[in-house]
Short mmCIF file of C-alpha atoms and ligand atoms in Angstrom, two decimals:
data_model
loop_
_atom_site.label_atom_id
_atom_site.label_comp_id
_atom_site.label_asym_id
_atom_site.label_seq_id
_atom_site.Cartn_x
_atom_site.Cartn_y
_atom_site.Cartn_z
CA UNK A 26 134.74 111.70 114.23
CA UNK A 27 131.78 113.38 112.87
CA UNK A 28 129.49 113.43 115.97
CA UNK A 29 126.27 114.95 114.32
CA UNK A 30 123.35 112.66 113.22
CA UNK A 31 121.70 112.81 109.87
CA UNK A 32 118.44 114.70 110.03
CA UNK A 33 115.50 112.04 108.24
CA UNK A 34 112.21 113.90 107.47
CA UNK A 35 109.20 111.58 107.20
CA UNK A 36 105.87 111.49 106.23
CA UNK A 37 103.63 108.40 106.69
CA UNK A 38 100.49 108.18 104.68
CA UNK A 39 97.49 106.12 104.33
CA UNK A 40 96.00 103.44 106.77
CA UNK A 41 96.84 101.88 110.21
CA UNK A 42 98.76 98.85 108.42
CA UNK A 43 100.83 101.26 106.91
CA UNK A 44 101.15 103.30 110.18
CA UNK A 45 103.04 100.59 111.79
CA UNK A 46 105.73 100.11 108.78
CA UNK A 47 107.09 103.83 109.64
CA UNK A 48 106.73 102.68 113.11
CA UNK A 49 109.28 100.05 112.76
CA UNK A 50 111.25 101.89 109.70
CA UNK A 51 111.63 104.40 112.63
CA UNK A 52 112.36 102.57 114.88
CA UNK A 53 115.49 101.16 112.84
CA UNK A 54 116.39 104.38 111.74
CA UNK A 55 116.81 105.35 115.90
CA UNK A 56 118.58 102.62 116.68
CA UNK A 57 121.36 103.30 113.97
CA UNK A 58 121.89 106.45 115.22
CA UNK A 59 119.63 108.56 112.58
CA UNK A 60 117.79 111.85 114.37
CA UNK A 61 114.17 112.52 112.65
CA UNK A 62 113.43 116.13 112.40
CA UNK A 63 109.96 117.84 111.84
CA UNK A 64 110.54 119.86 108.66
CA UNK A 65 112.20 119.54 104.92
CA UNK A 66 114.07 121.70 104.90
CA UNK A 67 116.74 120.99 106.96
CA UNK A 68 116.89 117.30 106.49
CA UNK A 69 119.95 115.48 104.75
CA UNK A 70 117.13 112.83 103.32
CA UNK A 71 113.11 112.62 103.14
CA UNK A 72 110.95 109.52 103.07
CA UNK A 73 107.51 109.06 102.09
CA UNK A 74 105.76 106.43 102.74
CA UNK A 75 103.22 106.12 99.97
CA UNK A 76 99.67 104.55 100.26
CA UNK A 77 98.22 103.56 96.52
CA UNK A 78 94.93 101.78 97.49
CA UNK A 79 92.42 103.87 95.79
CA UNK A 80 93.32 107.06 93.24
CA UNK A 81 92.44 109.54 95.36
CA UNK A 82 95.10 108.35 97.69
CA UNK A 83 97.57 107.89 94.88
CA UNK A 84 97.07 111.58 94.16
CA UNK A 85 97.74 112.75 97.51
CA UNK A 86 100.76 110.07 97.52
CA UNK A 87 102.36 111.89 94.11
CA UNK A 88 101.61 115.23 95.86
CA UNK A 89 103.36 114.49 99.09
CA UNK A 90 106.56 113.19 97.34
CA UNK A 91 106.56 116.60 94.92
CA UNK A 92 106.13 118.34 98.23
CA UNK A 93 109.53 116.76 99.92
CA UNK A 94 111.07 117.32 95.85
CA UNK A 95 110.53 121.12 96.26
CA UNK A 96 111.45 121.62 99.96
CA UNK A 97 114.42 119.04 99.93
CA UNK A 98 115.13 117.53 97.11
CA UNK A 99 116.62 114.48 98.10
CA UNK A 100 113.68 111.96 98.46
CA UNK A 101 113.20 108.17 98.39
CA UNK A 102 109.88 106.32 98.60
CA UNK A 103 108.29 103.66 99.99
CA UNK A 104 105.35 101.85 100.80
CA UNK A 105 102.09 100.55 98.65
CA UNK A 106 102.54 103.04 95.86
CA UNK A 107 106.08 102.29 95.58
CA UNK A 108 104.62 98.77 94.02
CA UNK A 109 104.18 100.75 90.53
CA UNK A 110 107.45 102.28 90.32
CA UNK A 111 106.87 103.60 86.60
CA UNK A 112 104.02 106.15 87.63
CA UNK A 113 106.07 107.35 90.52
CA UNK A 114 109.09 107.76 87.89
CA UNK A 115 106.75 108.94 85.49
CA UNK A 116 105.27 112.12 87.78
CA UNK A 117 108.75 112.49 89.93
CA UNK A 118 111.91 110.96 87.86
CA UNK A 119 114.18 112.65 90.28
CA UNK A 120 113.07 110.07 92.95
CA UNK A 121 116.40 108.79 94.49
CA UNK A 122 115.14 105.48 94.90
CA UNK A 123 111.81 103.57 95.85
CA UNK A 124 110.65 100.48 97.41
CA UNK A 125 107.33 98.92 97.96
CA UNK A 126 105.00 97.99 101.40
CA UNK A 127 106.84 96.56 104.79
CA UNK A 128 110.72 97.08 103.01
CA UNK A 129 112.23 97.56 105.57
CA UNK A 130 115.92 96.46 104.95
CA UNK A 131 115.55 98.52 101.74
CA UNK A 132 114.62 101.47 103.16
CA UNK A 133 117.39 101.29 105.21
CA UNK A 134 120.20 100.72 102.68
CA UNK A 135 118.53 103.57 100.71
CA UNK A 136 119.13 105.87 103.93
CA UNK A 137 122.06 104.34 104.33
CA UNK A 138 123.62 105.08 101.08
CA UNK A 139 122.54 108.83 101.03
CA UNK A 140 123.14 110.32 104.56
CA UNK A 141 125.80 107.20 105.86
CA UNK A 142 125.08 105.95 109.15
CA UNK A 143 126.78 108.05 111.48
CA UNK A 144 129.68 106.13 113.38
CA UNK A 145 128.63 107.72 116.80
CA UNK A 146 124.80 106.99 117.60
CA UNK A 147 123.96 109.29 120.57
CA UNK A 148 120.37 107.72 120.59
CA UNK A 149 120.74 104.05 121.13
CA UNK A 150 119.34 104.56 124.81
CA UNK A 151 116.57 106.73 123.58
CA UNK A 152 115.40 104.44 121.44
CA UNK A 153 111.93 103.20 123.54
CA UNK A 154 111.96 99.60 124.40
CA UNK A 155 108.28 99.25 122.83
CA UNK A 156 109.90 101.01 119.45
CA UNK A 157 108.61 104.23 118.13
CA UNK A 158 104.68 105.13 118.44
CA UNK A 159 103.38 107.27 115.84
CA UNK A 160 99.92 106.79 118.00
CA UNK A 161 98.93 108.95 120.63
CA UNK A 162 100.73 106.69 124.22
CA UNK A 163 97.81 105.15 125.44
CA UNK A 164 96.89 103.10 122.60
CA UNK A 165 98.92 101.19 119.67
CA UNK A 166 97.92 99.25 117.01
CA UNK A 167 99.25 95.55 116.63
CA UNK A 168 100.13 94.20 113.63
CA UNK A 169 99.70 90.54 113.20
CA UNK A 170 100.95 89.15 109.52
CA UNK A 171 101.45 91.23 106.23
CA UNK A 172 99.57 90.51 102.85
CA UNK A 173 96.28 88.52 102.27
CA UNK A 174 95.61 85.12 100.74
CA UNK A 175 91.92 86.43 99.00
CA UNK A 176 91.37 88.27 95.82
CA UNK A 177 88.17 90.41 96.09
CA UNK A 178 87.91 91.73 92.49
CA UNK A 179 87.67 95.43 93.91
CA UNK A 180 91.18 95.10 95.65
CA UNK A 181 94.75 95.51 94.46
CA UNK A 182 96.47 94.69 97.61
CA UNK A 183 97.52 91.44 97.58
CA UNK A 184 99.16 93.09 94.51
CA UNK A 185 101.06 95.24 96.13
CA UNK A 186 101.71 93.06 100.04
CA UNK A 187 101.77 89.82 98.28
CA UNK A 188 100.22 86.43 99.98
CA UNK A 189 99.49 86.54 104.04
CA UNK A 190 102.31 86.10 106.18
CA UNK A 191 101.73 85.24 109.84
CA UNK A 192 104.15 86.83 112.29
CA UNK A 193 105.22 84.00 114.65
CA UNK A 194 102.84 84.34 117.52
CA UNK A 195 105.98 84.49 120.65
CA UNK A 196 107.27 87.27 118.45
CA UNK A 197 103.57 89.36 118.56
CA UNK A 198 103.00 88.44 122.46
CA UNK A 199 106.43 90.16 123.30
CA UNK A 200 105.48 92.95 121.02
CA UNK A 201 102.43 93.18 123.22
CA UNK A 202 103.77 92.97 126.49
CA UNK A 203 106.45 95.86 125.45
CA UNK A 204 103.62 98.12 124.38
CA UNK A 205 101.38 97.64 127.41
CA UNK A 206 104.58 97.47 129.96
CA UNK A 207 105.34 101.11 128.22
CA UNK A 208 101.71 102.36 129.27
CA UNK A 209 99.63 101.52 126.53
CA UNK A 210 96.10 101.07 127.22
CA UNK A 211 94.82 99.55 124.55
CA UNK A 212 95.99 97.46 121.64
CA UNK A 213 94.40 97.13 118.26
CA UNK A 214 94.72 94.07 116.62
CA UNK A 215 94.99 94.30 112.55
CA UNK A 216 95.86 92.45 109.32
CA UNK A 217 94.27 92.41 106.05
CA UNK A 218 92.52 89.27 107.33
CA UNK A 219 92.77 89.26 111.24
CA UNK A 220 90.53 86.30 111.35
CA UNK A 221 92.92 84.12 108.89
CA UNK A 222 95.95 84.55 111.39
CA UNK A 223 98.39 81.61 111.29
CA UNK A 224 96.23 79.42 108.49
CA UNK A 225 99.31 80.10 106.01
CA UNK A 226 101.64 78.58 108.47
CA UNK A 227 99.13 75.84 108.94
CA UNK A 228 99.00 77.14 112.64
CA UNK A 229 102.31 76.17 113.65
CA UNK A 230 102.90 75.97 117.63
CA UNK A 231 105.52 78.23 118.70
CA UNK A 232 107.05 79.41 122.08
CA UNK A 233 106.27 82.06 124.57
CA UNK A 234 108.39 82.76 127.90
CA UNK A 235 108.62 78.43 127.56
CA UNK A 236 104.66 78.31 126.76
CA UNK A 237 103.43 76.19 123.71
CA UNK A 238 101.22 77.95 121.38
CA UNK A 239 99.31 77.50 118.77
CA UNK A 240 99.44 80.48 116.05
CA UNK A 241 95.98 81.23 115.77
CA UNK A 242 93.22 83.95 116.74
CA UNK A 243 92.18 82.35 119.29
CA UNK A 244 94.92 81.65 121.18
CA UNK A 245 96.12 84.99 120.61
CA UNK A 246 93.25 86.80 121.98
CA UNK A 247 93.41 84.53 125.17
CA UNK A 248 96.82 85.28 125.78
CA UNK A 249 96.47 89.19 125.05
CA UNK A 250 94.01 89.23 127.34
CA UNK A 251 96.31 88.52 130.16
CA UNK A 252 98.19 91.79 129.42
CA UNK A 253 95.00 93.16 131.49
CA UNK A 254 94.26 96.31 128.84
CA UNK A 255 91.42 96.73 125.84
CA UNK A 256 92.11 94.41 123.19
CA UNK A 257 90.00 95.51 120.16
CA UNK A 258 89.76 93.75 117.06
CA UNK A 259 89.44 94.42 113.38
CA UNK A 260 89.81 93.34 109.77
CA UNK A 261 87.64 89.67 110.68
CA UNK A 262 86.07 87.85 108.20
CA UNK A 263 82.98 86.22 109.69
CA UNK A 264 84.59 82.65 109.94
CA UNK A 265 82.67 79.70 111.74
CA UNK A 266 86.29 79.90 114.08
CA UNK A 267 85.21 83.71 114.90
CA UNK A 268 82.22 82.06 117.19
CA UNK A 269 84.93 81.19 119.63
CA UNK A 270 86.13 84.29 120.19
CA UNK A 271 82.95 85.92 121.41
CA UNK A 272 82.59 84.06 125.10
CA UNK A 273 86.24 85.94 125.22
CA UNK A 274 84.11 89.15 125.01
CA UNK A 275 80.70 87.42 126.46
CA UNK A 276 83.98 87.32 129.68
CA UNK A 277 85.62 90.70 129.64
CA UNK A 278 88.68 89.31 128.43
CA UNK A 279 88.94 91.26 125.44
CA UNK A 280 86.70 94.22 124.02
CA UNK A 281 83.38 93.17 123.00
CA UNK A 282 83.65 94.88 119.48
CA UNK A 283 84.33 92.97 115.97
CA UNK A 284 85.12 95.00 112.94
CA UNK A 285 83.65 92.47 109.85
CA UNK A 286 84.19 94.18 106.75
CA UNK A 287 81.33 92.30 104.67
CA UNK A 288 81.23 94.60 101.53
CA UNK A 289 77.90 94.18 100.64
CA UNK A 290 74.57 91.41 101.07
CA UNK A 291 72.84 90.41 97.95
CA UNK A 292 74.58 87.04 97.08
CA UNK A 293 75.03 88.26 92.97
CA UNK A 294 77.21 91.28 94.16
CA UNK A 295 79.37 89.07 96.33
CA UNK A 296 79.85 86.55 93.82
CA UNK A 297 81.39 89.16 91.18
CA UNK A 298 84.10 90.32 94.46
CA UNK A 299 84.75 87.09 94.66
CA UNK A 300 83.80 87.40 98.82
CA UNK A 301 83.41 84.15 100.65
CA UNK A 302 80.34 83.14 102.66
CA UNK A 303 76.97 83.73 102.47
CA UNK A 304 74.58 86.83 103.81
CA UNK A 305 72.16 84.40 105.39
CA UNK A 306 75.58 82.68 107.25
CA UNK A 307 76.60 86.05 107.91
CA UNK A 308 72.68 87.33 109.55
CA UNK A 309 72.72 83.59 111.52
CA UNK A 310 75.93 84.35 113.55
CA UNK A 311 75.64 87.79 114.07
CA UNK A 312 72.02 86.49 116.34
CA UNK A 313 74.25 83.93 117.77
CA UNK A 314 76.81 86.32 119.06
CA UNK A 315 74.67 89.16 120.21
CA UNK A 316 72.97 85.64 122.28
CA UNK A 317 76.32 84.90 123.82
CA UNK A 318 77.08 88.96 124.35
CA UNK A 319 74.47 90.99 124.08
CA UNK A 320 76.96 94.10 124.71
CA UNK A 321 79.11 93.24 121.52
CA UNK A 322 79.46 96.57 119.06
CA UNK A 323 79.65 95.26 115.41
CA UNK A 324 80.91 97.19 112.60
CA UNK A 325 81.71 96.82 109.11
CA UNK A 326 81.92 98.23 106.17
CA UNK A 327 80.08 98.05 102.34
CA UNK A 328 80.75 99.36 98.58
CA UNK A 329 77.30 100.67 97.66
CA UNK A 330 77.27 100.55 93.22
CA UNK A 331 79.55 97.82 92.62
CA UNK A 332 80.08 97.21 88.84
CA UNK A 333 76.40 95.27 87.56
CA UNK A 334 74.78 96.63 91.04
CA UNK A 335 71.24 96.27 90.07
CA UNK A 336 68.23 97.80 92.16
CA UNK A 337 67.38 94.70 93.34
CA UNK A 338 70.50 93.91 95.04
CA UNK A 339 70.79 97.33 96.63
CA UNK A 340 67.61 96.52 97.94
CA UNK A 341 69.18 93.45 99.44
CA UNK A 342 71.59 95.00 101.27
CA UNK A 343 69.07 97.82 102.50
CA UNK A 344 66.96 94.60 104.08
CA UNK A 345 70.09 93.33 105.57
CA UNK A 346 71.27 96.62 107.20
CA UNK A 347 67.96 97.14 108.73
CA UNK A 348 67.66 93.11 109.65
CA UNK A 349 71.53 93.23 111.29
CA UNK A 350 71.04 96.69 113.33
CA UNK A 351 75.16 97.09 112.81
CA UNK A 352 76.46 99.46 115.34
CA UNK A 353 78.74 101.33 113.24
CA UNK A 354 79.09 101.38 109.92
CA UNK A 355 81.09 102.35 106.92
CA UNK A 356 80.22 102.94 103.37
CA UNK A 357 82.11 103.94 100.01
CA UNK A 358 80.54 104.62 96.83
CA UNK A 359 82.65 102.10 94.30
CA UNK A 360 85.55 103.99 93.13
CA UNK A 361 88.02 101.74 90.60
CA UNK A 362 91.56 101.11 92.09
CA UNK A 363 93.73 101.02 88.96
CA UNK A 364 95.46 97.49 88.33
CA UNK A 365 91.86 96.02 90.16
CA UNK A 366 90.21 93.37 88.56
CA UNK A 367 86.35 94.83 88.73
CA UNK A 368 87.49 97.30 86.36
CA UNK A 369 87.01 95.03 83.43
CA UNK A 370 83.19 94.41 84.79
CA UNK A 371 80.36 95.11 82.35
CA UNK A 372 77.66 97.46 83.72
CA UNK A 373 79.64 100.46 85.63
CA UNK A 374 77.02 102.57 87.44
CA UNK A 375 77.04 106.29 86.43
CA UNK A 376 78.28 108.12 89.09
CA UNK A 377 74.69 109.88 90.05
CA UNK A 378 73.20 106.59 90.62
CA UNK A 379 76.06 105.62 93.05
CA UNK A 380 75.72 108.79 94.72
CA UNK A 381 71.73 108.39 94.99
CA UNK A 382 72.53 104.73 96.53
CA UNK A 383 74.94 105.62 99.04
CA UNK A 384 72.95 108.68 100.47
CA UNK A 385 69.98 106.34 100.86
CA UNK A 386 72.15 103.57 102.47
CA UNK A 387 73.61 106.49 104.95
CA UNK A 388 70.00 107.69 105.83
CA UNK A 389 68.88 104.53 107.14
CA UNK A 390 72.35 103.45 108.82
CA UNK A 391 71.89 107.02 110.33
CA UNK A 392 68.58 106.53 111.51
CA UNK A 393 69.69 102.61 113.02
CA UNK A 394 72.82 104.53 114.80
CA UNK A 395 70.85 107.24 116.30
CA UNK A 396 68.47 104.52 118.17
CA UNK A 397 71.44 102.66 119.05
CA UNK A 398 72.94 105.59 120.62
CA UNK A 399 69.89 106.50 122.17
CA UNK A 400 69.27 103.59 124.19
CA UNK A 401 72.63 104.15 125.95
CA UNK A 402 71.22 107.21 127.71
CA UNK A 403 71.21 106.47 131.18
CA UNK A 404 74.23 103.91 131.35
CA UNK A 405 77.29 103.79 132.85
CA UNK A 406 80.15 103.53 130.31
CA UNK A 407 83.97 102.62 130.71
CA UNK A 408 85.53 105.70 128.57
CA UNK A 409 89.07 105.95 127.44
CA UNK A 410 90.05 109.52 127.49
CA UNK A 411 91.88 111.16 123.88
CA UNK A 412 92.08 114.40 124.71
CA UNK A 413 91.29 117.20 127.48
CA UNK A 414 91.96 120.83 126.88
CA UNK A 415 89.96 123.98 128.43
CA UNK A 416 86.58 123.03 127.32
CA UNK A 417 86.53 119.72 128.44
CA UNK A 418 87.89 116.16 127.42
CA UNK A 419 87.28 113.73 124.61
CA UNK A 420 86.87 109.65 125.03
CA UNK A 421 85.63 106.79 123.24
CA UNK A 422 83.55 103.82 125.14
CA UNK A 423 84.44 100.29 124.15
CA UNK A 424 82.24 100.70 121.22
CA UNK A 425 84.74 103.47 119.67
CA UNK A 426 87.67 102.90 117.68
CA UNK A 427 90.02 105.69 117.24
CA UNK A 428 89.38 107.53 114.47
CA UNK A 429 86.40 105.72 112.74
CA UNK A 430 83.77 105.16 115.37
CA UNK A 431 82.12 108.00 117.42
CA UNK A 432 83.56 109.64 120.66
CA UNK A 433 82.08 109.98 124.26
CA UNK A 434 81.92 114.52 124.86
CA UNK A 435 82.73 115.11 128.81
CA UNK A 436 82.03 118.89 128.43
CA UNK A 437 83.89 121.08 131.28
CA UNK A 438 85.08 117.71 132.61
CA UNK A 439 89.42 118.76 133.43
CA UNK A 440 90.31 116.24 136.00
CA UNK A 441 90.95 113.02 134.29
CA UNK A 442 94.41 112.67 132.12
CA UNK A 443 94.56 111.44 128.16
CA UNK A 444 94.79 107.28 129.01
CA UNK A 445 92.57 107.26 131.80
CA UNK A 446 89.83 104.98 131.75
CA UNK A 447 86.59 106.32 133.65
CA UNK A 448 83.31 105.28 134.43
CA UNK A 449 80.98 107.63 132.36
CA UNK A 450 77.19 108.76 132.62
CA UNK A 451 75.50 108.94 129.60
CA UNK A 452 73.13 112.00 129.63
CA UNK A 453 72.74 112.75 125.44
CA UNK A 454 73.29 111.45 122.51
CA UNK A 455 73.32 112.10 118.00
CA UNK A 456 73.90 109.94 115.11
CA UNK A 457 77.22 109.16 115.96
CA UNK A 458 78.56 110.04 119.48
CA UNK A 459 77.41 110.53 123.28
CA UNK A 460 77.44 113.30 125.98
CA UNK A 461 78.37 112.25 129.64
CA UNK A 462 79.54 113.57 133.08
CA UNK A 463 82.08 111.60 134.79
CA UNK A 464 80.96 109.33 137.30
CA UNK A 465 82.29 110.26 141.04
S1 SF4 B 7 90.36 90.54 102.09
FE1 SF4 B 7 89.91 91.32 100.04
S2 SF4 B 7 89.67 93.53 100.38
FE2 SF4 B 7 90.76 92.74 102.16
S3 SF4 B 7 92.94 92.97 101.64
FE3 SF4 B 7 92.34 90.89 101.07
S4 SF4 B 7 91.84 91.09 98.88
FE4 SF4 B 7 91.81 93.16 99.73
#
């Protein structure tokens, strides 16, 4: 009996959504008995799991999978990019095989057909109950359905996921409990459309530990926040349904933070990416629900220089960031995603203009952030710490998502442990993130 496991190297690219596929592709790949090593080199089979939303991560896609080529040699592909097979075939043709986003059974037939499954599996108990976390322990992200049921012109994928697919919601409350039983301190909630969750399977009730429930946001959020950790939520549209969910955070039950991506303001430029509702909708509820929570950290996200942009309508959205006073903000100068639909748009904006657009749009977000920031001075925050070494430790308040929002600085601060949550003063502040001493 061969009692050595095949060695899997793996490389997981692109965004959270795509973070939890190799989560669960690893996952299987433990519980069949597979060992995933560190390097190339000394692998029996790579994996990459490709992310193809805009070019630039294309590129780095096509460079990762020439990278496993050289060092291995024997590599198979999956994930968004692996939706246009021909330009992966066309760069690479000595790709073993590929597969597109959340595969998972073909993945594992792929593996399975080039390093067997080994008939002894020495790992079944190490396999962790929650699955495997590519996230740090203390927080995980949850995935609630695949795909997306819009079509915003700038956007390929419901391409490449297909239509939305609600996970049943018994199935994402024992996911939950796992992670937090296993230490996790906070959970955070995604989908291409977080807010749309269980209106493809017309919110069908469904069971939990003998519970009816119904498969929507709402009910989800009240029951995650039962689990007792953060529950932060992103991906919402602004849906009249999203009101509900703010007394939740009004309550403490869940964090008072909403990620809306809105994309832009003037009503012209929303039209043409075919995005639903309407800014003055949009400007209405977010007064409503800083009424009902006046602690609530929105952020969002725009495409300054959208195909037919004009002045005017750059203007627009200028009025409505300085009317909203988002907390946190994104912004991306338009970039076309091959296969998208704006391509075909008249009136492409030279790339100076777009460039002169965005850097205005950043200057005043910067200037709204910095007063935002600077009225926290003074305040006690709840911090979630990331990281602690020998100059001090590294947290984010409930206003701070990993990796895209600011972080709380606790310089020289060494006795609190990555996962804690403290109480924080705040003593400084920039554009983006907060100084503080722990609170003792
Ligand atoms: S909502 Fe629009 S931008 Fe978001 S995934 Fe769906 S089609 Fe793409």
């Amino acid at each position: 009996m061969n009692m050595s496991p095949p060695t899997i190297g793996f490389v997981s690219l692109g965004c959270p959504k795509n973070l939890v596929d190799s989560e669960r592709i690893l996952t299987e790949l433990r519980t069949q008995g597979y060992q995933v090593v560190p390097s190339y080199d000394n692998a029996d089979l790579v994996i990459v799991n490709t992310c193809g939303f805009i070019d630039s991560a294309v590129q780095e896609s096509l460079e990762a999978i020439g990278e496993a080529l050289n060092e291995n040699g024997k590599v198979i592909v999956t994930g968004c990019l692996g939706a246009k097979e021909d330009q992966i075939r066309t760069v690479h043709p000595k790709v073993l095989e590929i597969s597109g986003p959340h595969s998972y059974e073909a993945v594992l037939s792929h593996v399975n057909k080039y390093a067997p499954k080994p008939e002894y599996n020495p790992f079944t108990s190490l396999v962790p109950s929650q699955g495997v976390k590519l996230t740090p322990k203390h927080y995980a992200y949850l995935k609630i359905s695949e795909g997306c049921n819009h079509r915003c012109t700038f956007c390929i994928i419901p391409s490449l996921r297909g239509d939305m697919v609600s996970r049943p919601i018994g199935n994402v409350l024992d996911e939950a409990k796992r992670l937090a039983d296993s230490g996790v301190k906070e959970l955070l909630v995604i989908a291409q459309d977080t807010s749309a969750y269980g209106i493809d399977i017309k919110n069908r009730t469904n069971f939990w530990n003998g519970t009816p429930l119904k498969t929507d946001i709402q009910t989800l959020c009240e029951q995650l926040a039962n689990l007792g950790i953060w529950v932060r939520l992103h991906y919402m549209y602004p849906y009249p349904s999203v009101d509900n969910l703010i007394p939740l955070m009004a309550d403490g039950k869940i964090l008072p933070y909403l990620d809306v991506p809105l994309q832009h303001a003037s009503p012209a430029v929303l039209k043409s990416m075919k995005r639903p509702g309407t800014i003055e909708r949009t400007l209405e509820r977010i007064h409503k629900w800083r009424e009902i929570c006046p602690d609530i950290t929105l952020r969002s996200t725009f495409i300054v220089g959208y195909p037919g942009e004009t002045e005017q309508d750059f203007e627009l959205l200028l009025d409505f960031l300085s009317q909203a006073q988002l907390d946190r903000v994104g912004c991306f100068p338009y970039s076309p995603i091959e296969g998208a639909e704006a391509n075909k748009l008249a009136d492409q904006i030279p790339e100076a203009i777009k460039q002169e657009r965005f850097d205005r749009f950043m200057q005043l977000q910067q200037k709204i952030s910095t007063q935002k920031l600077q009225a926290k001075i003074g305040k006690t925050l709840a911090v979630i710490i990331d990281e602690v070494d020998e100059e001090g430790a590294i947290g984010r308040s409930m206003a701070d998502a990993p990796e895209i929002d600011g972080v709380v600085y606790l310089n020289e601060e060494n006795q609190v442990k990555v996962g804690d949550i403290v109480q924080v003063n705040i003593e400084h502040s920039d554009e983006y993130d907060l100084w503080g001493t722990v609170k003792r």
